[in-house]
Amino acid sequence: MPDQADIYPTFMEKRALITGATSGIGRATALRLAALGYDIVATGRRTERLAALRAQIEAAGGRCTILAFDVRSEEEVRRLLGPLDGIDLLVNNAGLAAGLEHIDAGDTADWDAMIDTNVKGLLYVTRTIAPKMVAAGRGHIVNIGSIAGTEPYENGAVYCASKHAVHALSQAMRADLLAAGVRVTEIRPGMVETEFSQVRFHGDRERAARVYDGVEPLTGDDIAEAIAWVVQLPARMNVNDLVLMPAQQAGAYYTVRKPRP
């Protein structure tokens, strides 16, 4: 076994912990924050992707620690994140949608995956990291929510419920951590073209592509740029809730689709 100091190196610069960093918003955020000078702790389930992310960050002169585990496991979260010190920024990004059916036809395994990842995983990670921020009297937690957190839509009952929970948790966390000097921000995007829809449709790439037909969606880089802006604001400022939409989308039920040229 490697020495713990080799797994959890101590750096003087700011450290950012990003969950779900193997693709999409999480990966883009890791790269963007590394460019700002953050030492990155990147987590996810796919070891090979984490290794590729670390190599890219280190090639650009940054520093990155990778931890491969599933946030749905409280034991793994506590064992692997518990020893971490000096986390200035936590980005709770790990999340997914699974399935798109009416409530009477939903797959309960999909429901478990969404609730266990989107809600319980966020709670496990926050419960492990937040006490250290409170003890330090500083820190910033960014939760990646969704417009589904305030706009429920047909066929998305459980996913919407999980993101409603993230919205409520973000507001309550802001109140709970206020006196400790720990900032809390929720970022709620509309359409973002990542692997999100491929996961939702269990690998059906053709069906996933149709979600964005005729729309120029946001990208993972767009959300990462918003996170970078939020965390660079003066300490006297806090963005409680930031909603980001493609120009062609005004809400869950309002999207203008244009024919492809």
CSV table of N, CA and C in Angstrom, one decimal, residues 108-198:
chain,number,residue,atom,x,y,z
A,108,THR,N,-37.7,0.9,-11.2
A,108,THR,CA,-37.3,1.3,-9.8
A,108,THR,C,-35.8,1.2,-9.7
A,109,ALA,N,-35.1,0.4,-10.5
A,109,ALA,CA,-33.6,0.5,-10.4
A,109,ALA,C,-33.1,1.8,-10.9
A,110,ASP,N,-33.7,2.4,-11.9
A,110,ASP,CA,-33.4,3.7,-12.3
A,110,ASP,C,-33.6,4.7,-11.2
A,111,TRP,N,-34.8,4.6,-10.6
A,111,TRP,CA,-35.1,5.5,-9.5
A,111,TRP,C,-34.0,5.5,-8.4
A,112,ASP,N,-33.7,4.3,-8.0
A,112,ASP,CA,-32.6,4.1,-7.0
A,112,ASP,C,-31.3,4.8,-7.4
A,113,ALA,N,-30.9,4.6,-8.6
A,113,ALA,CA,-29.7,5.2,-9.1
A,113,ALA,C,-29.7,6.7,-9.0
A,114,MET,N,-30.8,7.3,-9.4
A,114,MET,CA,-30.9,8.7,-9.4
A,114,MET,C,-30.9,9.3,-8.0
A,115,ILE,N,-31.7,8.7,-7.1
A,115,ILE,CA,-31.8,9.2,-5.7
A,115,ILE,C,-30.5,8.9,-5.0
A,116,ASP,N,-30.0,7.8,-5.2
A,116,ASP,CA,-28.7,7.4,-4.5
A,116,ASP,C,-27.5,8.3,-4.9
A,117,THR,N,-27.5,8.7,-6.2
A,117,THR,CA,-26.4,9.5,-6.7
A,117,THR,C,-26.7,11.0,-6.5
A,118,ASN,N,-27.8,11.5,-7.0
A,118,ASN,CA,-28.1,12.9,-7.0
A,118,ASN,C,-28.4,13.5,-5.6
A,119,VAL,N,-28.9,12.7,-4.7
A,119,VAL,CA,-29.3,13.2,-3.4
A,119,VAL,C,-28.4,12.7,-2.3
A,120,LYS,N,-28.4,11.3,-2.2
A,120,LYS,CA,-27.6,10.8,-1.1
A,120,LYS,C,-26.1,10.9,-1.3
A,121,GLY,N,-25.6,10.8,-2.5
A,121,GLY,CA,-24.2,10.9,-2.8
A,121,GLY,C,-23.8,12.3,-2.5
A,122,LEU,N,-24.6,13.3,-2.9
A,122,LEU,CA,-24.3,14.7,-2.6
A,122,LEU,C,-24.2,14.9,-1.1
A,123,LEU,N,-25.1,14.3,-0.3
A,123,LEU,CA,-25.1,14.4,1.1
A,123,LEU,C,-23.9,13.8,1.8
A,124,TYR,N,-23.6,12.6,1.3
A,124,TYR,CA,-22.4,11.9,1.9
A,124,TYR,C,-21.1,12.7,1.7
A,125,VAL,N,-20.9,13.2,0.5
A,125,VAL,CA,-19.7,14.0,0.2
A,125,VAL,C,-19.7,15.3,1.1
A,126,THR,N,-20.9,16.0,1.1
A,126,THR,CA,-20.9,17.2,1.8
A,126,THR,C,-20.7,17.0,3.3
A,127,ARG,N,-21.3,15.9,3.8
A,127,ARG,CA,-21.2,15.6,5.3
A,127,ARG,C,-19.7,15.3,5.6
A,128,THR,N,-18.9,14.8,4.7
A,128,THR,CA,-17.5,14.5,5.0
A,128,THR,C,-16.7,15.7,4.9
A,129,ILE,N,-16.9,16.6,3.9
A,129,ILE,CA,-16.1,17.8,3.7
A,129,ILE,C,-16.5,19.0,4.4
A,130,ALA,N,-17.8,19.3,4.6
A,130,ALA,CA,-18.3,20.5,5.2
A,130,ALA,C,-17.7,20.8,6.6
A,131,PRO,N,-17.6,19.8,7.5
A,131,PRO,CA,-17.1,20.0,8.8
A,131,PRO,C,-15.7,20.7,8.8
A,132,LYS,N,-14.9,20.3,7.9
A,132,LYS,CA,-13.5,20.8,7.8
A,132,LYS,C,-13.6,22.3,7.3
A,133,MET,N,-14.5,22.6,6.5
A,133,MET,CA,-14.7,24.0,6.1
A,133,MET,C,-15.2,24.8,7.2
A,134,VAL,N,-16.1,24.3,8.0
A,134,VAL,CA,-16.6,25.0,9.2
A,134,VAL,C,-15.5,25.2,10.2
A,135,ALA,N,-14.7,24.2,10.4
A,135,ALA,CA,-13.6,24.4,11.3
A,135,ALA,C,-12.6,25.5,10.9
A,136,ALA,N,-12.4,25.5,9.5
A,136,ALA,CA,-11.5,26.5,9.0
A,136,ALA,C,-12.1,27.9,8.9
A,137,GLY,N,-13.4,28.0,9.0
A,137,GLY,CA,-14.1,29.3,8.9
A,137,GLY,C,-14.1,29.8,7.5
A,138,ARG,N,-14.0,29.0,6.5
A,138,ARG,CA,-14.1,29.4,5.1
A,138,ARG,C,-14.3,28.2,4.2
A,139,GLY,N,-14.7,28.5,3.0
A,139,GLY,CA,-14.9,27.5,2.0
A,139,GLY,C,-16.1,27.8,1.1
A,140,HIS,N,-16.2,27.0,0.0
A,140,HIS,CA,-17.3,27.3,-0.9
A,140,HIS,C,-17.8,26.0,-1.4
A,141,ILE,N,-19.1,25.8,-1.4
A,141,ILE,CA,-19.7,24.5,-2.0
A,141,ILE,C,-20.6,24.9,-3.1
A,142,VAL,N,-20.3,24.3,-4.3
A,142,VAL,CA,-21.1,24.5,-5.5
A,142,VAL,C,-21.9,23.3,-5.8
A,143,ASN,N,-23.2,23.3,-5.8
A,143,ASN,CA,-24.0,22.2,-6.1
A,143,ASN,C,-24.5,22.3,-7.6
A,144,ILE,N,-24.3,21.3,-8.4
A,144,ILE,CA,-24.9,21.3,-9.7
A,144,ILE,C,-26.3,20.8,-9.7
A,145,GLY,N,-27.2,21.7,-9.9
A,145,GLY,CA,-28.6,21.3,-9.9
A,145,GLY,C,-29.1,21.2,-11.4
A,146,SER,N,-30.3,21.7,-11.6
A,146,SER,CA,-30.9,21.6,-12.9
A,146,SER,C,-32.2,22.5,-12.9
A,147,ILE,N,-32.6,23.0,-14.1
A,147,ILE,CA,-33.9,23.6,-14.1
A,147,ILE,C,-35.0,22.7,-13.7
A,148,ALA,N,-34.7,21.4,-13.8
A,148,ALA,CA,-35.7,20.4,-13.3
A,148,ALA,C,-35.9,20.5,-11.8
A,149,GLY,N,-35.1,21.2,-11.1
A,149,GLY,CA,-35.2,21.4,-9.7
A,149,GLY,C,-36.3,22.4,-9.3
A,150,THR,N,-36.9,23.1,-10.3
A,150,THR,CA,-38.0,24.0,-10.1
A,150,THR,C,-39.1,23.8,-11.1
A,151,GLU,N,-38.8,23.1,-12.2
A,151,GLU,CA,-39.8,22.9,-13.3
A,151,GLU,C,-40.0,21.4,-13.6
A,152,PRO,N,-40.9,20.7,-12.9
A,152,PRO,CA,-41.1,19.3,-13.2
A,152,PRO,C,-41.7,19.2,-14.6
A,153,TYR,N,-41.3,18.1,-15.2
A,153,TYR,CA,-41.8,17.8,-16.6
A,153,TYR,C,-42.3,16.4,-16.7
A,154,GLU,N,-43.1,16.2,-17.7
A,154,GLU,CA,-43.7,14.8,-18.0
A,154,GLU,C,-42.5,13.8,-18.2
A,155,ASN,N,-42.7,12.6,-17.7
A,155,ASN,CA,-41.7,11.5,-17.8
A,155,ASN,C,-40.5,11.7,-17.0
A,156,GLY,N,-40.4,12.7,-16.2
A,156,GLY,CA,-39.2,12.9,-15.4
A,156,GLY,C,-39.4,13.0,-14.0
A,157,ALA,N,-40.4,12.4,-13.5
A,157,ALA,CA,-40.9,12.6,-12.1
A,157,ALA,C,-39.8,12.4,-11.1
A,158,VAL,N,-39.0,11.3,-11.1
A,158,VAL,CA,-38.1,11.0,-10.1
A,158,VAL,C,-36.8,11.8,-10.3
A,159,TYR,N,-36.4,12.0,-11.5
A,159,TYR,CA,-35.2,12.9,-11.8
A,159,TYR,C,-35.5,14.3,-11.3
A,160,CYS,N,-36.7,14.8,-11.6
A,160,CYS,CA,-37.1,16.1,-11.1
A,160,CYS,C,-37.2,16.2,-9.6
A,161,ALA,N,-37.7,15.1,-9.0
A,161,ALA,CA,-37.8,15.1,-7.5
A,161,ALA,C,-36.4,15.2,-6.9
A,162,SER,N,-35.4,14.4,-7.6
A,162,SER,CA,-34.0,14.5,-7.0
A,162,SER,C,-33.4,15.8,-7.1
A,163,LYS,N,-33.7,16.6,-8.2
A,163,LYS,CA,-33.2,17.9,-8.4
A,163,LYS,C,-33.9,18.9,-7.6
A,164,HIS,N,-35.2,18.7,-7.3
A,164,HIS,CA,-35.9,19.5,-6.4
A,164,HIS,C,-35.2,19.4,-5.0
A,165,ALA,N,-34.8,18.2,-4.7
A,165,ALA,CA,-34.1,18.0,-3.4
A,165,ALA,C,-32.8,18.7,-3.4
A,166,VAL,N,-32.0,18.7,-4.5
A,166,VAL,CA,-30.8,19.5,-4.5
A,166,VAL,C,-31.0,21.0,-4.4
A,167,HIS,N,-32.1,21.4,-5.0
A,167,HIS,CA,-32.5,22.9,-4.8
A,167,HIS,C,-32.8,23.2,-3.4
A,168,ALA,N,-33.6,22.4,-2.7
A,168,ALA,CA,-33.9,22.6,-1.3
A,168,ALA,C,-32.7,22.5,-0.4
A,169,LEU,N,-31.9,21.5,-0.7
A,169,LEU,CA,-30.7,21.3,0.1
A,169,LEU,C,-29.7,22.5,0.0
A,170,SER,N,-29.6,23.0,-1.2
A,170,SER,CA,-28.7,24.1,-1.4
A,170,SER,C,-29.1,25.3,-0.6
A,171,GLN,N,-30.4,25.6,-0.6
A,171,GLN,CA,-31.0,26.7,0.1
A,171,GLN,C,-30.8,26.5,1.6
A,172,ALA,N,-31.0,25.3,2.1
A,172,ALA,CA,-30.9,25.0,3.5
A,172,ALA,C,-29.4,25.0,3.9
A,173,MET,N,-28.5,24.5,3.1
A,173,MET,CA,-27.1,24.5,3.4
A,173,MET,C,-26.6,25.9,3.5
A,174,ARG,N,-27.1,26.8,2.6
A,174,ARG,CA,-26.7,28.2,2.7
A,174,ARG,C,-27.0,28.8,4.1
A,175,ALA,N,-28.2,28.4,4.6
A,175,ALA,CA,-28.5,28.9,5.9
A,175,ALA,C,-27.7,28.2,7.0
A,176,ASP,N,-27.5,26.9,6.9
A,176,ASP,CA,-26.8,26.2,7.9
A,176,ASP,C,-25.4,26.6,8.1
A,177,LEU,N,-24.7,27.0,6.9
A,177,LEU,CA,-23.3,27.3,6.9
A,177,LEU,C,-23.0,28.8,6.9
A,178,LEU,N,-24.0,29.6,7.0
A,178,LEU,CA,-23.9,31.0,6.9
A,178,LEU,C,-23.0,31.6,8.0
A,179,ALA,N,-23.2,31.2,9.3
A,179,ALA,CA,-22.4,31.8,10.4
A,179,ALA,C,-21.0,31.3,10.3
A,180,ALA,N,-20.7,30.2,9.6
A,180,ALA,CA,-19.4,29.6,9.6
A,180,ALA,C,-18.5,30.2,8.5
A,181,GLY,N,-19.1,31.1,7.7
A,181,GLY,CA,-18.4,31.7,6.6
A,181,GLY,C,-18.2,30.9,5.4
A,182,VAL,N,-19.0,29.8,5.3
A,182,VAL,CA,-18.9,28.9,4.1
A,182,VAL,C,-19.9,29.3,3.1
A,183,ARG,N,-19.5,29.6,1.9
A,183,ARG,CA,-20.5,30.0,0.9
A,183,ARG,C,-21.1,28.8,0.2
A,184,VAL,N,-22.3,28.9,-0.3
A,184,VAL,CA,-23.0,27.9,-1.0
A,184,VAL,C,-23.7,28.4,-2.2
A,185,THR,N,-23.4,27.8,-3.4
A,185,THR,CA,-24.0,28.2,-4.6
A,185,THR,C,-24.7,27.0,-5.3
A,186,GLU,N,-25.8,27.2,-5.9
A,186,GLU,CA,-26.4,26.2,-6.8
A,186,GLU,C,-26.4,26.7,-8.2
A,187,ILE,N,-25.9,25.9,-9.1
A,187,ILE,CA,-26.0,26.3,-10.5
A,187,ILE,C,-26.9,25.3,-11.2
A,188,ARG,N,-27.9,25.9,-11.9
A,188,ARG,CA,-29.0,25.1,-12.5
A,188,ARG,C,-29.1,25.3,-14.0
A,189,PRO,N,-28.5,24.4,-14.7
A,189,PRO,CA,-28.5,24.6,-16.2
A,189,PRO,C,-29.8,24.0,-16.8
A,190,GLY,N,-30.0,24.5,-18.0
A,190,GLY,CA,-31.0,23.9,-18.9
A,190,GLY,C,-30.3,22.8,-19.7
A,191,MET,N,-30.5,22.8,-21.0
A,191,MET,CA,-29.9,21.8,-21.9
A,191,MET,C,-28.4,22.0,-21.9
A,192,VAL,N,-27.7,20.9,-21.6
A,192,VAL,CA,-26.2,20.9,-21.7
A,192,VAL,C,-25.9,19.6,-22.4
A,193,GLU,N,-25.2,19.7,-23.5
A,193,GLU,CA,-24.9,18.5,-24.3
A,193,GLU,C,-23.6,17.8,-23.7
A,194,THR,N,-23.8,16.8,-23.0
A,194,THR,CA,-22.7,16.0,-22.4
A,194,THR,C,-23.1,14.5,-22.6
A,195,GLU,N,-22.7,13.6,-21.8
A,195,GLU,CA,-23.1,12.3,-21.8
A,195,GLU,C,-24.5,12.1,-21.1
A,196,PHE,N,-25.1,13.1,-20.6
A,196,PHE,CA,-26.3,13.1,-19.8
A,196,PHE,C,-27.4,12.3,-20.5
A,197,SER,N,-27.7,12.6,-21.7
A,197,SER,CA,-28.8,11.9,-22.4
A,197,SER,C,-28.4,10.5,-22.8
A,198,GLN,N,-27.2,10.2,-23.1
A,198,GLN,CA,-26.7,8.8,-23.4
A,198,GLN,C,-26.9,8.0,-22.1
